[in-house]
Coordinates of C-alpha atoms in Angstrom, one line a residue:
M1423 CA 81.4 29.3 -105.9
S1424 CA 80.5 25.6 -105.9
E1425 CA 79.2 23.8 -109.0
E1426 CA 75.7 23.4 -107.6
E1427 CA 75.4 27.2 -107.5
V1428 CA 76.2 27.9 -111.2
F1429 CA 73.2 28.0 -113.5
I1430 CA 72.6 29.0 -117.2
G1431 CA 69.2 29.9 -118.6
S1432 CA 68.1 29.1 -122.1
I1433 CA 65.2 30.8 -124.0
D1434 CA 64.0 28.4 -126.7
Q1435 CA 61.5 30.2 -128.9
G1436 CA 60.1 27.8 -131.5
T1437 CA 57.4 27.8 -134.2
T1438 CA 54.6 26.7 -132.0
S1439 CA 55.8 27.3 -128.5
T1440 CA 58.2 29.1 -126.2
R1441 CA 60.3 27.4 -123.4
F1442 CA 62.7 28.6 -120.8
L1443 CA 65.1 26.0 -119.3
I1444 CA 67.6 26.3 -116.5
Y1445 CA 70.7 24.2 -116.5
D1446 CA 73.2 23.4 -113.8
R1447 CA 77.0 23.2 -114.2
S1448 CA 76.7 19.6 -115.4
A1449 CA 74.3 20.7 -118.2
K1450 CA 71.4 19.0 -116.5
P1451 CA 68.0 20.8 -116.7
I1452 CA 66.8 21.7 -113.2
G1453 CA 63.7 23.8 -114.1
S1454 CA 61.6 24.6 -117.2
H1455 CA 58.3 25.9 -118.4
Q1456 CA 56.7 25.8 -121.9
I1457 CA 53.6 27.4 -123.4
E1458 CA 52.1 27.3 -126.9
F1459 CA 51.1 30.5 -128.7
T1460 CA 48.8 31.3 -131.5
Q1461 CA 49.4 30.7 -135.2
F1462 CA 47.3 32.8 -137.6
Y1463 CA 46.4 31.7 -141.1
P1464 CA 44.8 34.8 -142.7
E1465 CA 44.8 33.3 -146.2
A1466 CA 45.8 30.0 -147.8
G1467 CA 49.6 29.6 -147.6
W1468 CA 49.9 32.6 -145.1
V1469 CA 51.2 31.9 -141.6
E1470 CA 51.7 34.7 -139.0
H1471 CA 52.5 35.1 -135.3
D1472 CA 51.8 38.0 -133.0
P1473 CA 55.2 39.4 -131.9
M1474 CA 53.7 40.8 -128.7
E1475 CA 52.3 37.4 -127.8
I1476 CA 55.7 35.8 -128.3
L1477 CA 57.3 38.4 -126.1
A1478 CA 54.7 37.8 -123.3
S1479 CA 55.3 34.0 -123.7
V1480 CA 59.0 34.5 -123.0
R1481 CA 58.3 36.6 -119.9
L1482 CA 55.8 34.0 -118.5
C1483 CA 58.1 31.0 -119.2
I1484 CA 61.1 32.7 -117.5
T1485 CA 58.9 33.5 -114.4
K1486 CA 57.4 30.0 -114.1
A1487 CA 60.7 28.2 -114.7
L1488 CA 62.5 30.3 -112.0
D1489 CA 59.6 29.7 -109.6
K1490 CA 59.9 25.9 -110.2
A1491 CA 63.6 25.8 -109.7
T1492 CA 63.5 27.9 -106.6
A1493 CA 60.7 25.7 -105.2
D1494 CA 62.9 22.7 -105.7
G1495 CA 65.6 24.3 -103.6
Y1496 CA 67.9 25.8 -106.2
N1497 CA 69.4 29.2 -105.5
V1498 CA 68.9 30.4 -109.0
D1499 CA 68.6 34.1 -108.1
N1500 CA 72.2 34.2 -107.0
G1501 CA 73.6 31.5 -109.3
L1502 CA 72.3 32.4 -112.7
K1503 CA 75.4 33.4 -114.7
A1504 CA 74.1 33.9 -118.2
I1505 CA 71.2 33.6 -120.6
G1506 CA 71.3 31.9 -124.1
L1507 CA 68.7 32.4 -126.8
T1508 CA 67.6 30.2 -129.6
N1509 CA 64.7 30.9 -132.0
Q1510 CA 62.7 29.9 -135.0
R1511 CA 64.7 31.2 -138.0
E1512 CA 63.6 33.3 -141.0
T1513 CA 60.4 34.5 -139.3
T1514 CA 60.4 38.3 -140.0
V1515 CA 59.3 41.3 -137.9
V1516 CA 59.4 45.0 -138.6
W1517 CA 58.7 47.3 -135.6
S1518 CA 58.8 51.0 -134.6
K1519 CA 61.9 52.1 -132.9
S1520 CA 60.0 54.9 -131.1
T1521 CA 57.0 53.0 -129.8
G1522 CA 58.3 49.4 -129.7
S1523 CA 55.1 48.2 -131.4
P1524 CA 55.2 45.7 -134.3
L1525 CA 54.1 47.3 -137.6
Y1526 CA 52.6 44.0 -138.8
N1527 CA 52.4 40.5 -137.5
A1528 CA 55.5 38.3 -137.8
I1529 CA 55.6 36.5 -141.1
V1530 CA 56.6 32.9 -140.3
W1531 CA 59.3 31.0 -142.2
M1532 CA 56.8 28.6 -143.8
D1533 CA 54.6 31.4 -145.2
V1534 CA 54.4 31.4 -149.0
R1535 CA 52.7 34.7 -149.8
T1536 CA 56.0 35.9 -151.4
S1537 CA 55.8 33.5 -154.3
S1538 CA 55.1 36.2 -156.8
I1539 CA 58.0 38.3 -155.5
C1540 CA 60.3 35.3 -155.9
R1541 CA 59.2 34.7 -159.5
K1542 CA 59.6 38.4 -160.3
L1543 CA 63.2 38.4 -158.9
E1544 CA 64.0 35.2 -160.7
N1545 CA 62.9 36.6 -164.0
E1546 CA 64.6 40.0 -163.6
L1547 CA 67.9 39.0 -162.1
S1548 CA 70.7 37.6 -164.4
G1549 CA 71.4 34.6 -162.1
G1550 CA 67.7 33.6 -161.9
R1551 CA 66.8 31.6 -158.9
N1552 CA 70.5 31.2 -157.8
H1553 CA 71.4 34.9 -158.3
F1554 CA 72.5 35.3 -154.7
V1555 CA 73.9 31.8 -154.0
D1556 CA 77.6 32.8 -154.4
T1557 CA 77.3 35.4 -151.6
C1558 CA 74.7 34.0 -149.2
G1559 CA 74.5 30.3 -150.1
L1560 CA 70.7 30.5 -150.6
P1561 CA 68.4 30.3 -153.6
I1562 CA 65.6 32.8 -154.0
S1563 CA 62.8 31.2 -152.1
T1564 CA 59.7 32.1 -150.0
Y1565 CA 61.6 30.5 -147.1
F1566 CA 64.0 33.4 -146.4
S1567 CA 63.6 36.7 -144.6
A1568 CA 64.6 39.1 -147.4
V1569 CA 61.6 38.4 -149.5
K1570 CA 59.3 38.6 -146.5
L1571 CA 60.8 42.0 -145.8
L1572 CA 60.2 43.0 -149.4
W1573 CA 56.5 42.0 -149.1
L1574 CA 56.2 44.1 -145.9
M1575 CA 57.9 47.1 -147.6
E1576 CA 55.6 46.8 -150.7
N1577 CA 52.2 46.0 -149.0
V1578 CA 52.1 47.5 -145.5
D1579 CA 51.7 51.3 -145.3
A1580 CA 52.9 51.5 -141.7
V1581 CA 56.2 49.8 -142.7
K1582 CA 56.7 52.2 -145.7
K1583 CA 56.1 55.3 -143.6
A1584 CA 58.4 54.1 -140.7
I1585 CA 61.2 53.3 -143.1
K1586 CA 60.8 56.8 -144.7
K1587 CA 60.9 58.4 -141.2
G1588 CA 63.9 56.4 -140.0
D1589 CA 61.7 54.7 -137.4
A1590 CA 61.7 51.1 -138.6
L1591 CA 63.7 48.2 -137.3
F1592 CA 63.9 44.9 -139.0
G1593 CA 64.7 41.6 -137.4
T1594 CA 64.2 37.9 -137.1
I1595 CA 62.7 36.7 -133.8
D1596 CA 66.1 36.7 -132.0
T1597 CA 66.5 40.4 -132.8
W1598 CA 63.0 41.3 -131.7
L1599 CA 63.6 39.5 -128.4
I1600 CA 67.1 40.8 -127.8
W1601 CA 65.9 44.4 -128.4
N1602 CA 63.1 44.0 -125.9
L1603 CA 65.2 42.1 -123.3
T1604 CA 68.0 44.8 -123.4
G1605 CA 65.8 47.9 -123.1
G1606 CA 63.4 48.2 -126.0
V1607 CA 62.6 51.8 -126.6
K1608 CA 65.1 52.7 -123.9
N1609 CA 68.2 52.0 -125.9
G1610 CA 67.5 48.3 -126.6
L1611 CA 70.3 46.6 -128.6
H1612 CA 69.5 46.0 -132.3
V1613 CA 71.5 42.8 -132.8
T1614 CA 71.4 39.5 -134.6
D1615 CA 73.8 36.6 -134.7
V1616 CA 75.7 35.1 -137.6
S1617 CA 73.5 32.0 -137.8
N1618 CA 70.2 33.9 -138.0
A1619 CA 71.7 36.5 -140.3
S1620 CA 72.8 33.7 -142.6
R1621 CA 69.1 32.8 -143.2
T1622 CA 68.0 36.2 -144.5
M1623 CA 69.6 36.0 -148.0
L1624 CA 71.3 39.3 -147.0
M1625 CA 74.5 38.2 -145.3
N1626 CA 77.8 37.4 -147.1
L1627 CA 78.9 34.0 -145.9
K1628 CA 82.5 34.8 -146.2
T1629 CA 82.6 38.3 -144.7
L1630 CA 79.8 37.6 -142.1
D1631 CA 78.4 41.1 -142.8
W1632 CA 75.5 42.5 -144.7
D1633 CA 76.2 42.2 -148.4
K1634 CA 75.9 45.7 -149.9
P1635 CA 75.4 44.7 -153.5
T1636 CA 72.5 42.5 -152.5
L1637 CA 70.9 45.3 -150.4
E1638 CA 71.2 47.6 -153.4
T1639 CA 69.7 45.1 -155.8
L1640 CA 66.7 44.4 -153.5
G1641 CA 66.3 48.1 -152.4
I1642 CA 66.6 47.3 -148.7
P1643 CA 68.1 50.1 -146.6
E1644 CA 71.0 49.0 -144.4
S1645 CA 69.9 51.4 -141.7
I1646 CA 67.0 49.1 -140.7
L1647 CA 69.2 46.0 -140.3
P1648 CA 70.7 44.8 -136.9
K1649 CA 74.4 44.5 -136.1
I1650 CA 75.7 41.0 -136.6
V1651 CA 77.6 39.3 -133.7
S1652 CA 79.0 35.8 -133.1
N1653 CA 77.1 33.0 -131.4
S1654 CA 79.0 33.1 -128.1
E1655 CA 79.8 36.5 -126.7
V1656 CA 78.3 38.9 -124.1
I1657 CA 75.8 40.9 -126.1
G1658 CA 74.3 42.9 -123.2
E1659 CA 72.5 42.6 -119.9
I1660 CA 68.8 41.9 -119.3
T1661 CA 67.1 45.2 -118.5
K1662 CA 64.9 46.2 -115.6
G1663 CA 61.4 44.9 -115.7
W1664 CA 62.3 41.3 -116.5
P1665 CA 62.5 38.5 -113.9
I1666 CA 66.3 38.1 -114.5
T1667 CA 67.5 41.8 -114.4
G1668 CA 71.2 42.3 -114.9
V1669 CA 72.1 38.8 -116.1
P1670 CA 74.3 38.7 -119.2
L1671 CA 72.7 37.7 -122.5
S1672 CA 75.7 35.9 -124.0
G1673 CA 74.6 33.3 -126.5
C1674 CA 72.4 33.4 -129.5
L1675 CA 71.8 30.9 -132.3
G1676 CA 69.0 30.0 -134.7
D1677 CA 67.3 26.8 -133.6
Q1678 CA 69.0 24.4 -136.0
H1679 CA 72.4 25.7 -135.3
A1680 CA 71.8 25.5 -131.6
A1681 CA 70.8 21.9 -132.0
M1682 CA 74.1 21.2 -133.8
L1683 CA 76.0 22.6 -130.9
G1684 CA 73.8 20.7 -128.4
H1685 CA 74.7 17.5 -130.3
A1686 CA 78.4 18.7 -130.3
C1687 CA 78.5 18.0 -134.0
R1688 CA 82.1 18.3 -135.3
K1689 CA 83.2 18.4 -138.9
G1690 CA 81.6 15.6 -140.9
E1691 CA 78.8 14.9 -138.4
A1692 CA 75.1 15.5 -139.0
K1693 CA 72.0 15.9 -137.1
S1694 CA 68.2 16.0 -137.8
T1695 CA 65.7 18.0 -135.8
Y1696 CA 62.1 16.8 -135.9
G1697 CA 59.8 19.7 -135.1
T1698 CA 57.1 21.4 -137.0
G1699 CA 59.4 20.9 -139.9
A1700 CA 62.6 18.8 -140.1
F1701 CA 66.0 20.2 -140.5
I1702 CA 69.2 18.3 -141.3
L1703 CA 72.6 19.9 -141.0
L1704 CA 76.0 18.5 -141.8
N1705 CA 79.0 20.4 -140.3
T1706 CA 81.5 21.0 -143.1
G1707 CA 84.1 22.6 -140.9
E1708 CA 85.7 25.9 -142.1
Q1709 CA 84.9 25.2 -145.7
I1710 CA 81.8 26.4 -147.6
F1711 CA 80.4 23.8 -149.8
K1712 CA 78.2 24.9 -152.8
S1713 CA 75.5 22.2 -153.2
K1714 CA 74.8 20.7 -156.6
H1715 CA 71.8 18.8 -155.2
G1716 CA 69.4 21.3 -153.8
L1717 CA 70.9 21.9 -150.4
L1718 CA 71.8 25.2 -148.7
S1719 CA 75.2 26.5 -147.7
T1720 CA 74.9 28.1 -144.3
L1721 CA 76.6 28.8 -141.0
A1722 CA 77.0 26.0 -138.4
F1723 CA 78.3 28.2 -135.6
K1724 CA 81.0 30.7 -134.6
L1725 CA 81.7 30.3 -130.9
G1726 CA 83.2 33.8 -130.2
P1727 CA 84.2 37.0 -132.1
K1728 CA 87.7 35.6 -132.9
A1729 CA 86.7 31.9 -133.1
P1730 CA 86.8 30.0 -136.5
T1731 CA 83.6 29.9 -138.4
N1732 CA 82.1 26.4 -138.9
Y1733 CA 79.9 26.1 -142.0
A1734 CA 77.2 23.5 -142.8
L1735 CA 75.1 22.0 -145.6
E1736 CA 71.5 22.1 -144.7
G1737 CA 68.3 20.5 -146.0
S1738 CA 65.1 21.9 -144.7
I1739 CA 61.7 20.0 -144.7
A1740 CA 58.7 22.3 -144.4
I1741 CA 56.3 19.8 -142.9
A1742 CA 57.3 17.0 -140.5
G1743 CA 55.6 17.1 -137.1
A1744 CA 53.1 19.5 -138.6
A1745 CA 51.6 16.6 -140.5
V1746 CA 50.9 14.8 -137.2
Q1747 CA 49.2 18.0 -136.0
W1748 CA 47.1 18.0 -139.1
L1749 CA 46.0 14.4 -138.4
R1750 CA 45.0 15.6 -135.0
D1751 CA 43.5 19.1 -135.7
G1752 CA 42.5 18.8 -139.4
L1753 CA 41.2 15.3 -139.7
G1754 CA 40.5 14.3 -136.1
I1755 CA 42.1 10.9 -136.6
I1756 CA 44.0 11.2 -133.3
N1757 CA 43.2 13.2 -130.2
S1758 CA 46.9 14.0 -129.3
A1759 CA 50.2 13.8 -131.2
S1760 CA 51.4 11.0 -128.9
E1761 CA 48.6 8.7 -130.1
I1762 CA 50.1 8.3 -133.6
E1763 CA 52.7 5.7 -132.5
D1764 CA 50.1 3.3 -131.2
L1765 CA 47.8 3.9 -134.2
A1766 CA 50.6 3.3 -136.7
S1767 CA 51.9 0.3 -134.8
K1768 CA 48.6 -1.6 -135.4
V1769 CA 49.8 -2.3 -139.0
T1770 CA 53.2 -3.7 -140.1
S1771 CA 53.4 -1.5 -143.2
S1772 CA 51.6 1.5 -144.8
G1773 CA 49.7 -1.0 -147.1
G1774 CA 51.0 0.8 -150.2
V1775 CA 49.8 4.2 -149.1
Y1776 CA 52.3 7.1 -149.5
F1777 CA 51.7 10.5 -148.1
V1778 CA 53.6 13.6 -149.2
P1779 CA 53.0 16.6 -146.9
A1780 CA 53.6 19.4 -149.4
F1781 CA 51.1 21.6 -147.7
N1782 CA 53.1 24.8 -148.6
G1783 CA 55.3 23.4 -151.3
L1784 CA 58.4 21.3 -151.0
F1785 CA 61.8 22.4 -149.6
A1786 CA 65.1 20.5 -150.1
P1787 CA 66.1 18.9 -152.3
W1788 CA 63.1 19.6 -154.6
W1789 CA 62.4 23.3 -154.0
R1790 CA 58.9 23.3 -155.6
D1791 CA 56.6 25.9 -154.2
D1792 CA 54.0 24.7 -156.7
A1793 CA 53.7 21.4 -155.0
R1794 CA 50.8 20.5 -152.8
G1795 CA 50.1 17.5 -150.5
V1796 CA 49.0 14.1 -151.9
C1797 CA 48.0 10.8 -150.3
I1798 CA 48.1 8.0 -152.9
G1799 CA 47.9 4.3 -153.1
I1800 CA 44.6 4.2 -151.2
T1801 CA 42.4 1.1 -151.6
R1802 CA 39.3 -0.3 -149.9
F1803 CA 41.8 -2.1 -147.6
T1804 CA 43.2 1.2 -146.4
N1805 CA 42.4 2.3 -142.8
K1806 CA 43.5 5.1 -140.5
S1807 CA 46.5 3.1 -139.2
H1808 CA 47.9 2.8 -142.7
I1809 CA 47.5 6.6 -143.1
A1810 CA 49.2 7.2 -139.7
R1811 CA 52.1 5.0 -140.7
A1812 CA 52.4 6.7 -144.1
V1813 CA 52.6 10.1 -142.3
L1814 CA 55.5 8.8 -140.1
E1815 CA 57.2 7.4 -143.1
S1816 CA 56.9 10.7 -145.0
M1817 CA 59.1 12.4 -142.4
C1818 CA 61.7 9.6 -142.8
F1819 CA 61.7 9.6 -146.6
Q1820 CA 62.2 13.4 -146.6
V1821 CA 65.2 13.1 -144.3
K1822 CA 66.7 10.4 -146.5
D1823 CA 66.2 12.6 -149.6
V1824 CA 68.2 15.3 -147.9
L1825 CA 71.0 13.0 -146.5
D1826 CA 71.4 11.4 -149.9
S1827 CA 72.0 14.9 -151.4
M1828 CA 74.5 15.7 -148.6
H1829 CA 76.5 12.6 -149.2
K1830 CA 76.7 13.5 -152.9
D1831 CA 77.8 17.1 -152.2
A1832 CA 80.2 16.5 -149.4
G1833 CA 81.1 12.8 -149.5
E1834 CA 84.8 13.6 -149.1
I1835 CA 84.2 15.2 -145.7
K1836 CA 85.5 12.9 -143.0
P1837 CA 84.7 13.2 -139.3
E1838 CA 87.5 14.7 -137.2
K1839 CA 87.7 11.5 -135.1
S1840 CA 90.7 9.4 -136.3
E1841 CA 89.0 6.0 -136.0
K1842 CA 86.8 4.9 -138.9
E1843 CA 83.1 4.9 -138.0
E1844 CA 79.9 4.2 -139.9
F1845 CA 77.7 7.2 -140.6
L1846 CA 75.4 7.9 -137.7
L1847 CA 72.5 10.4 -137.7
R1848 CA 72.0 12.3 -134.5
V1849 CA 68.4 13.2 -133.8
D1850 CA 66.4 15.5 -131.6
G1851 CA 63.1 17.3 -131.3
G1852 CA 59.8 16.4 -129.7
A1853 CA 58.8 13.8 -132.4
T1854 CA 61.9 11.6 -131.5
V1855 CA 60.2 10.3 -128.4
N1856 CA 58.3 8.1 -130.9
N1857 CA 60.3 4.9 -131.0
L1858 CA 58.4 3.6 -134.1
L1859 CA 59.4 6.8 -136.0
M1860 CA 63.0 6.4 -135.0
Q1861 CA 63.0 2.7 -136.1
I1862 CA 61.4 3.5 -139.4
Q1863 CA 64.0 6.2 -139.9
A1864 CA 66.9 3.8 -139.3
D1865 CA 65.3 1.2 -141.7
I1866 CA 64.7 3.8 -144.5
L1867 CA 68.2 5.3 -144.1
G1868 CA 70.0 1.9 -143.7
C1869 CA 72.2 3.5 -141.0
R1870 CA 72.2 3.9 -137.2
V1871 CA 70.1 6.7 -135.6
L1872 CA 71.3 8.1 -132.2
R1873 CA 68.8 9.7 -129.9
P1874 CA 70.4 11.4 -126.9
A1875 CA 69.0 10.9 -123.4
D1876 CA 68.2 14.7 -123.4
I1877 CA 66.3 15.4 -126.7
E1878 CA 66.1 19.1 -125.9
T1879 CA 69.4 19.8 -127.7
T1880 CA 68.2 23.1 -129.2
A1881 CA 67.9 24.7 -125.7
L1882 CA 71.1 22.9 -124.6
G1883 CA 73.0 24.4 -127.5
A1884 CA 71.9 27.9 -126.6
A1885 CA 72.9 27.3 -123.0
Y1886 CA 76.3 26.0 -124.1
A1887 CA 77.0 29.1 -126.2
A1888 CA 76.0 31.4 -123.3
G1889 CA 78.0 29.4 -120.7
L1890 CA 81.0 29.3 -123.0
A1891 CA 81.1 33.1 -123.3
V1892 CA 81.2 33.6 -119.5
G1893 CA 83.6 30.8 -118.7
V1894 CA 81.1 28.3 -117.2
W1895 CA 82.2 25.7 -119.8
T1896 CA 85.2 25.3 -122.2
E1897 CA 84.9 24.1 -125.8
Q1898 CA 86.7 20.9 -124.8
E1899 CA 84.0 20.1 -122.2
I1900 CA 81.2 20.8 -124.6
F1901 CA 82.6 18.6 -127.5
S1902 CA 84.2 15.8 -125.5
S1903 CA 81.9 14.9 -122.7
E1904 CA 81.3 11.1 -122.7
E1905 CA 79.3 11.3 -119.4
K1906 CA 76.2 12.7 -121.1
K1907 CA 76.2 9.9 -123.7
K1908 CA 75.6 7.0 -121.3
N1909 CA 71.8 6.9 -121.7
D1910 CA 71.7 7.6 -125.5
A1911 CA 69.5 5.2 -127.5
I1912 CA 70.7 3.8 -130.8
F1913 CA 68.3 2.5 -133.4
V1914 CA 69.8 0.0 -135.9
P1915 CA 68.2 -0.9 -139.3
H1916 CA 66.6 -4.3 -139.5
L1917 CA 65.1 -4.5 -143.0
P1918 CA 66.9 -5.6 -146.2
E1919 CA 68.3 -3.3 -148.9
S1920 CA 65.9 -4.7 -151.4
W1921 CA 62.9 -3.5 -149.4
R1922 CA 64.5 -0.1 -148.9
K1923 CA 65.1 0.3 -152.6
K1924 CA 61.5 -0.5 -153.6
K1925 CA 60.0 1.8 -150.9
V1926 CA 62.3 4.7 -152.0
E1927 CA 61.3 4.2 -155.7
S1928 CA 57.6 4.4 -154.7
W1929 CA 58.2 7.4 -152.5
C1930 CA 59.8 9.3 -155.4
K1931 CA 56.9 8.4 -157.6
A1932 CA 54.5 9.9 -155.0
V1933 CA 56.6 13.1 -154.8
S1934 CA 56.4 13.6 -158.5
R1935 CA 52.6 13.6 -158.3
T1936 CA 52.7 16.7 -156.0
F1937 CA 54.2 19.1 -158.7
D1938 CA 52.2 21.8 -160.4
L1939 CA 49.2 21.6 -158.1
A1940 CA 49.3 25.1 -156.5
D1941 CA 46.6 26.5 -158.8
L1942 CA 44.0 23.8 -158.4
S1943 CA 40.6 25.5 -158.3
L1944 CA 39.0 25.9 -155.0

């Protein structure tokens, strides 16, 4: 079969939208479709999705992308060799094995309804907030799936009854989709991958299996949990009733891990994804690093059942692009997210305004779920351009906070390449099309920022994993391709260290003002 007739599909299920992309043998996208779905906010700090709407969005995106590629002359029906899947992590679903219906809406990763459960566990367990860190690499936090599952078990009668009857299945969004894609109630496969499992608080980072002492401590039955597989292996085939029946599903990674693979991050290399939140990961190779500076130890990827496991340090930022959406939807300062660059460019600085988007608390490296958003330094001189620029700067300052912590934790990790190179941050995600944001990021970091020509690295990473499993690509091709780097953009810092130091000091002062504000009276 010729190169032109080999295609890999990639399902990219994010926090606000679903996409399906089709790649050719050269890893060039030849067809795609994207749609947004609904976010529900039943109470302050609660965020939910409808799992059935997500399922329908996947089906529609696959259909539309196939139609587009076919209309452009690609023989996708005969040439589609495998499907990869990447998804929003931590978001938690419990559904009925017998009916296939969700027993409650999906509780989204940024939801903070589990604060009281977290405090209770911290007070009761001998290790406090870090009780499970040695096994799973994660602190007790509203962020992770285990506490969302506990909330469902404690508060939703349908979940309690289904668990008692042996009819409940738990999963993150990857598991929900795989189960439905491979048969659903008709013997659908109940599977997750190591990267998504590593975000539940329930998987042992060393054994890559569910940690029985943790399950016993939390009272979670192992029977409702999915089987854990690697990121690159044939999991099963797409069942009848889908537009791609019979195609192997052979790659699965959480979105940030997929982005690492899409960037081909080797040991010592880091990437930052700018989406609803921002997520910075540093590949630490086959070594697990325990952070002393508020970061998470997690999986990077495991590219096959017998492949070595690459680990990572991660810093997660709850609100990045979501702050721009808030300017659009909440304040009406802009009509579309793309307008923020022009608005912020009308001023040369934020005019002393600092915006800290702690809408649902602060993640790494602060881990303060009692924090709430602040905008300080406002004077009569302040206008909406200053606020827009402060919002962009807030993303960049948060990324710097995380990278500074990473360098402290893993400064001795050197990239695999033999030649000495300055640190370079690889970036992706929708917000990176904003050139001003990328230049601000380089200036605040004081290092180069590399934006690849194809910023859809999350979808590309899932495609790589799927293609690797069925022999479309080799690891060497994925990690050593220079061809795809020709049109990358590099942003170089222009501003002096003295400016950077003063700005960072002011930012830290602004962050300190966000603490202990969760109980402000309504």
